[in-house]
Amino acid sequence: MGKRTDAEMPENPLEPYIESIRQQLEEQDPVLLVGVIVALAVVVITCVFLKYFLTSKTVRSAVLLVGLCDAGKTLLFIRLLSGKFKRTQTSITDSSAPYKAKNDRGSTWTLIDLPGHDSLRSQYLEKFKSAARAIVFVVDSAIFQKEVRDVAEFLYMLLTDTVVCRNAPTLLVACNKQDITMAKSAKLIQQQLEKELNTLRVTRSAVLSAQDGSVGGSVYLGKKGKDFEFSQLPMKVEFLECSARGSKGDDGVADVESLEKSLAKL
Amino acid sequence: MLDFFTIFSKGGIVLWCFQGAGVTESFTGPVNALIRSVILQERGGNNSFTHEALSMKYKLDNEFELIFVVGFQKILTLTYVDKFIDDVQLHFRDRYKNELEQKGALKHVNNSFDFEDRFKKLLREAEESSKARSPPPMRSFEKSEKSQKTVKSMIETKGGDKAKEQGGKKNKHTKKEAPAVEPAKGDQGKTPPSGQKAVVNGNQGLTPEEIIQKNREDFFRKRMMGPAEKPIKSPKPQKPKEKQNRVWNNGGSSAKNLDYSNKNGEASPGDGERNLDGRFDPDMQVSSMKGDLLSVDYESSEEGEMEEEEEEEVVVSETSKTSPKKSGGFGGMFGMLKGLVGSKSLSREDMEPVLEKMKDHLIAKNVAADISSQLCESVAKKLEGKVMGTFTTVASTVKQALQDSLVQILQPKRRVDILRDVMEAQSQRRPFVVTFCGVNGVGKSTNLAKISYWLIENGFSVLIAACDTFRAGAVEQLRTHQRRLNSLHPPEKHGGRPVIQLYEKGYGKDAAGIAMEAIAYARNQAFDVVLVDTAGRMQDNAPLMTALAKLIAVNMPDLVLFVGEALVGNEAVDQLVKFNQALADHSMSDKPRLIDGIVLTKFDTIDDKVGAAISMTYITGQPIVFVGTGQTYNDLRSLNARAVVGALMKA
């Protein structure tokens, strides 16, 4: 107590002022008080907003799993995270989880599984493409022959996107479902995709302009005057084989080491 | 009884599933079909779906982002399913609340949801309850309510109805009139029945009409019947004449009369009967008019108020929270902040006014009425129970969800790249055949010409088959287009052969035959594309629709395009449904050719009323391949889903 009185002593000359201020405050309208409080609240809200905007500007640390419907993205997502097998259905929204890469640095990426359905994929890609550090493009190798045009179209859309082109995230083409006997090899898939993308370059550049005048795909894929090859792209492209289901059925382990290795190198 | 029950996250990870005894087929296929054709197509209004022999019902849990699906054979009519699915949802949520509240998708991956025992118990209960509830036996007459009724009770009910009506009307009256009722009642309490009789007598003297007399007698008899009716009748005695007149003239508006009488009673509470009577005749007319207008006014003003409230709710989600704020004090302000910052799960009631407004907005933008209500219903299903984020209002959440849904609808569900498909056909050495169909005057031939121009520009040769053998001048119109296009792209530049030719056989011939010949001709002459122009037909014209179905069934075109004008509103639904129906009905194969795509014409004439685009894609689920935006050959565009949705959501 003694200490406190000591501390108050030097403030003594100020006391009348404080007293008068307090009196003035009491004389004032409560409206003014409310005004002061509102001002304080505005400051607090501004701080919150600032934090909001600053945090939204994050480093690109997301690994996107994209691909057509039924390519096995969700199962791959589960396998990468926990190694377990789960049944899956068509996703109607994205799911994300932190993924610890299997390297010495122990770096952690956010693994995001995007829905593959035609009417959803562009919307979700729009949402996450700017955060992508790497894109895992999952292809169903078993029915690739049937879907080659759809796969190529999606890949074309992805590769000619301005944001993707600027950021140039690593592209991993995961040729999934290698456990099925009829599955195509990664090499064959790469060749077919190159051929198909070459054709698409022609047809897509002739596509009608949209109503608002914007022409689809302002980015030219690959080098002009040459047949398209993945090596011409600004980003690193890697083709690898994997099997999210695994060759030993539902209870067996997945065959995704090659993908894990590539993810570790990011 | 159930084939399967599955619980999975919206991200597609199955958390727990149950398969009925003896069911070997996987449920993955049917459930995927459900997701793709119901949930992703925004057809969420009704929650059941039939896929082959299975019937499925689903429920969305938007708070935890879960989907519950139950499937059973469609021949079974299981009445308990709806309740059962709700019960399971409730129990599942209760049991795994903690797990489900974790962030990220890891919770779905790492937690094991062992729901078996609880589920079995619930299922057993549900099945037993459905068995126990056997159809109720028919009631005998003695048990029925009707047997209790006597003629007297019937009359009483009439009076009761009146009382109710009166009560309802009274509630609607303003404060000004409300006190008026009270003094009247007070008067009644004091004045003995003799006073009423006097009034009646006065009436008799003034108006000796028999009808009114009879009426009055009725009135008296009723009044004697029960004291319960007294308060109702109380205002009447003061102005019996008025009341009687109203009853007969306007039938059913008797309650209003009572109110006028109250008014009069207030104006001259102590006046003598003669005085009242003397004023009655002119007063009655005036007040009756006033009354009628008033009631309408009230309703409309009430509606107006409600609308205002709605708008308030739209602007600020927490009306209830703003009102205490106005009354002053910090509690209110904190409440507002809490409402703004804190998370809150959406309920149906919160969304109702916003959805209603959105629906009207969509209709104003020319979206067909039932489609806009279906869309809003679906959005409501998608949002119900969802936890709103920080700094969001109900209005903005609903608007955002609707916008996403609209983009989703307009986004093509399959690859649309005609040039690629033409190249594919080229490599197979066959022509790519496109058939145009639609109602009269929507611009089939004009847009066919535009599309030919686009194809020619991209280096393909085009054959037009003039299968409109009905309308005078149709063939000549196509010939003119062909000449103009040929002059724009002279044969000399294309290796000496014309890039576009017309295949025509005059008028009155069978269209399907001409189309077939044209395709054969194109195959021989190595044309890349055949564009088949058909006659415009109204969707209700059965013979013509049959002819169109035949043309399509016989020639198997690669693409069937429906040409529809953007000006169309509710009619779009009817047109497309009937065209699709006709194609399905008249094709003899199991997998009929339906409409594959839509050409939306006259898009330049509609400003921002772009609703037809939504209506058409919603009904068919097919993409809008081309958009016609003007008169010249260049005015052909592809659809930009975001631009259309932007125009649609613009206030």
PDB file of C-alpha atoms in Angstrom, chain B residues 228-339:
ATOM      1  CA  ALA B 228     -71.537 -17.156 -25.781  1.00  0.00           C
ATOM      2  CA  GLU B 229     -72.674 -15.330 -28.823  1.00  0.00           C
ATOM      3  CA  LYS B 230     -73.543 -12.228 -26.997  1.00  0.00           C
ATOM      4  CA  PRO B 231     -70.233 -10.447 -27.314  1.00  0.00           C
ATOM      5  CA  ILE B 232     -70.331 -11.082 -31.020  1.00  0.00           C
ATOM      6  CA  LYS B 233     -73.747  -9.803 -31.424  1.00  0.00           C
ATOM      7  CA  SER B 234     -73.255  -6.968 -29.034  1.00  0.00           C
ATOM      8  CA  PRO B 235     -72.396  -4.322 -31.562  1.00  0.00           C
ATOM      9  CA  LYS B 236     -75.143  -5.447 -33.855  1.00  0.00           C
ATOM     10  CA  PRO B 237     -78.142  -4.307 -31.906  1.00  0.00           C
ATOM     11  CA  GLN B 238     -77.052  -0.744 -32.185  1.00  0.00           C
ATOM     12  CA  LYS B 239     -77.178  -0.869 -35.934  1.00  0.00           C
ATOM     13  CA  PRO B 240     -79.270  -3.836 -36.861  1.00  0.00           C
ATOM     14  CA  LYS B 241     -80.429  -2.407 -40.125  1.00  0.00           C
ATOM     15  CA  GLU B 242     -76.978  -1.920 -41.423  1.00  0.00           C
ATOM     16  CA  LYS B 243     -75.954  -5.366 -40.513  1.00  0.00           C
ATOM     17  CA  GLN B 244     -78.930  -6.961 -42.100  1.00  0.00           C
ATOM     18  CA  ASN B 245     -78.431  -5.156 -45.314  1.00  0.00           C
ATOM     19  CA  ARG B 246     -74.830  -6.088 -45.525  1.00  0.00           C
ATOM     20  CA  VAL B 247     -75.447  -9.713 -44.901  1.00  0.00           C
ATOM     21  CA  TRP B 248     -77.778  -9.971 -47.796  1.00  0.00           C
ATOM     22  CA  ASN B 249     -76.016  -7.734 -50.192  1.00  0.00           C
ATOM     23  CA  ASN B 250     -72.426  -8.681 -49.789  1.00  0.00           C
ATOM     24  CA  GLY B 251     -72.733 -12.057 -48.155  1.00  0.00           C
ATOM     25  CA  GLY B 252     -69.752 -12.906 -46.009  1.00  0.00           C
ATOM     26  CA  SER B 253     -68.704  -9.370 -45.255  1.00  0.00           C
ATOM     27  CA  SER B 254     -70.878  -9.267 -42.201  1.00  0.00           C
ATOM     28  CA  ALA B 255     -67.911  -8.780 -39.931  1.00  0.00           C
ATOM     29  CA  LYS B 256     -67.076  -5.525 -41.561  1.00  0.00           C
ATOM     30  CA  ASN B 257     -70.546  -4.261 -40.870  1.00  0.00           C
ATOM     31  CA  LEU B 258     -70.006  -4.823 -37.262  1.00  0.00           C
ATOM     32  CA  ASP B 259     -67.048  -2.605 -37.324  1.00  0.00           C
ATOM     33  CA  TYR B 260     -68.940   0.212 -38.896  1.00  0.00           C
ATOM     34  CA  SER B 261     -71.557  -0.117 -36.311  1.00  0.00           C
ATOM     35  CA  ASN B 262     -68.869   0.200 -33.704  1.00  0.00           C
ATOM     36  CA  LYS B 263     -67.670   3.325 -35.296  1.00  0.00           C
ATOM     37  CA  ASN B 264     -71.081   4.766 -35.285  1.00  0.00           C
ATOM     38  CA  GLY B 265     -71.584   3.675 -31.760  1.00  0.00           C
ATOM     39  CA  GLU B 266     -68.507   5.577 -30.808  1.00  0.00           C
ATOM     40  CA  ALA B 267     -69.569   8.641 -32.644  1.00  0.00           C
ATOM     41  CA  SER B 268     -72.849   8.817 -30.845  1.00  0.00           C
ATOM     42  CA  PRO B 269     -72.801   6.570 -27.850  1.00  0.00           C
ATOM     43  CA  GLY B 270     -75.637   8.192 -26.036  1.00  0.00           C
ATOM     44  CA  ASP B 271     -77.824   9.184 -28.937  1.00  0.00           C
ATOM     45  CA  GLY B 272     -81.357   8.091 -29.291  1.00  0.00           C
ATOM     46  CA  GLU B 273     -82.384   5.436 -31.735  1.00  0.00           C
ATOM     47  CA  ARG B 274     -84.194   7.797 -34.012  1.00  0.00           C
ATOM     48  CA  ASN B 275     -81.147   9.906 -34.269  1.00  0.00           C
ATOM     49  CA  LEU B 276     -79.101   6.919 -35.249  1.00  0.00           C
ATOM     50  CA  ASP B 277     -81.672   5.711 -37.653  1.00  0.00           C
ATOM     51  CA  GLY B 278     -81.922   9.036 -39.306  1.00  0.00           C
ATOM     52  CA  ARG B 279     -78.241   8.926 -40.062  1.00  0.00           C
ATOM     53  CA  PHE B 280     -78.112   5.369 -41.076  1.00  0.00           C
ATOM     54  CA  ASP B 281     -78.997   5.372 -44.675  1.00  0.00           C
ATOM     55  CA  PRO B 282     -76.442   7.821 -45.982  1.00  0.00           C
ATOM     56  CA  ASP B 283     -73.890   6.736 -43.412  1.00  0.00           C
ATOM     57  CA  MET B 284     -74.171   3.149 -44.313  1.00  0.00           C
ATOM     58  CA  GLN B 285     -73.290   3.757 -47.898  1.00  0.00           C
ATOM     59  CA  VAL B 286     -70.344   5.911 -47.089  1.00  0.00           C
ATOM     60  CA  SER B 287     -69.017   3.715 -44.366  1.00  0.00           C
ATOM     61  CA  SER B 288     -69.444   0.579 -46.435  1.00  0.00           C
ATOM     62  CA  MET B 289     -67.268   1.983 -49.160  1.00  0.00           C
ATOM     63  CA  LYS B 290     -64.813   3.146 -46.640  1.00  0.00           C
ATOM     64  CA  GLY B 291     -64.826  -0.221 -45.027  1.00  0.00           C
ATOM     65  CA  ASP B 292     -64.129  -2.171 -48.131  1.00  0.00           C
ATOM     66  CA  LEU B 293     -61.347   0.091 -49.181  1.00  0.00           C
ATOM     67  CA  LEU B 294     -59.945   0.044 -45.744  1.00  0.00           C
ATOM     68  CA  SER B 295     -59.660  -3.653 -45.521  1.00  0.00           C
ATOM     69  CA  VAL B 296     -57.794  -3.774 -48.804  1.00  0.00           C
ATOM     70  CA  ASP B 297     -55.668  -0.920 -47.666  1.00  0.00           C
ATOM     71  CA  TYR B 298     -54.861  -2.704 -44.516  1.00  0.00           C
ATOM     72  CA  GLU B 299     -53.807  -5.802 -46.224  1.00  0.00           C
ATOM     73  CA  SER B 300     -51.686  -3.964 -48.679  1.00  0.00           C
ATOM     74  CA  SER B 301     -50.147  -1.791 -46.050  1.00  0.00           C
ATOM     75  CA  GLU B 302     -49.431  -4.835 -44.001  1.00  0.00           C
ATOM     76  CA  GLU B 303     -47.853  -6.441 -46.958  1.00  0.00           C
ATOM     77  CA  GLY B 304     -45.886  -3.321 -47.504  1.00  0.00           C
ATOM     78  CA  GLU B 305     -44.669  -3.450 -43.985  1.00  0.00           C
ATOM     79  CA  MET B 306     -43.766  -7.048 -44.384  1.00  0.00           C
ATOM     80  CA  GLU B 307     -41.840  -6.260 -47.495  1.00  0.00           C
ATOM     81  CA  GLU B 308     -40.023  -3.548 -45.697  1.00  0.00           C
ATOM     82  CA  GLU B 309     -39.192  -5.960 -42.979  1.00  0.00           C
ATOM     83  CA  GLU B 310     -37.970  -8.396 -45.522  1.00  0.00           C
ATOM     84  CA  GLU B 311     -35.785  -5.806 -47.051  1.00  0.00           C
ATOM     85  CA  GLU B 312     -34.447  -4.897 -43.691  1.00  0.00           C
ATOM     86  CA  GLU B 313     -33.656  -8.486 -43.131  1.00  0.00           C
ATOM     87  CA  VAL B 314     -32.036  -8.639 -46.487  1.00  0.00           C
ATOM     88  CA  VAL B 315     -29.809  -5.718 -45.793  1.00  0.00           C
ATOM     89  CA  VAL B 316     -28.926  -6.640 -42.253  1.00  0.00           C
ATOM     90  CA  SER B 317     -29.263 -10.227 -41.358  1.00  0.00           C
ATOM     91  CA  GLU B 318     -30.013  -9.652 -37.735  1.00  0.00           C
ATOM     92  CA  THR B 319     -33.045  -7.439 -37.603  1.00  0.00           C
ATOM     93  CA  SER B 320     -33.792  -8.663 -34.175  1.00  0.00           C
ATOM     94  CA  LYS B 321     -30.393  -7.588 -33.084  1.00  0.00           C
ATOM     95  CA  THR B 322     -30.529  -4.184 -34.651  1.00  0.00           C
ATOM     96  CA  SER B 323     -33.685  -3.207 -32.880  1.00  0.00           C
ATOM     97  CA  PRO B 324     -32.224  -3.410 -29.394  1.00  0.00           C
ATOM     98  CA  LYS B 325     -29.319  -1.419 -30.697  1.00  0.00           C
ATOM     99  CA  LYS B 326     -31.600   1.394 -31.656  1.00  0.00           C
ATOM    100  CA  SER B 327     -32.992   1.475 -28.174  1.00  0.00           C
ATOM    101  CA  GLY B 328     -29.520   2.378 -27.056  1.00  0.00           C
ATOM    102  CA  GLY B 329     -26.973   0.864 -24.745  1.00  0.00           C
ATOM    103  CA  PHE B 330     -23.831  -1.132 -25.259  1.00  0.00           C
ATOM    104  CA  GLY B 331     -25.511  -4.488 -24.967  1.00  0.00           C
ATOM    105  CA  GLY B 332     -27.215  -3.815 -28.282  1.00  0.00           C
ATOM    106  CA  MET B 333     -24.014  -2.821 -29.969  1.00  0.00           C
ATOM    107  CA  PHE B 334     -22.164  -5.831 -28.691  1.00  0.00           C
ATOM    108  CA  GLY B 335     -25.079  -7.914 -29.805  1.00  0.00           C
ATOM    109  CA  MET B 336     -24.759  -6.489 -33.268  1.00  0.00           C
ATOM    110  CA  LEU B 337     -21.047  -7.092 -33.328  1.00  0.00           C
ATOM    111  CA  LYS B 338     -21.569 -10.580 -32.079  1.00  0.00           C
ATOM    112  CA  GLY B 339     -24.137 -11.134 -34.747  1.00  0.00           C
TER     113      GLY B 339
END
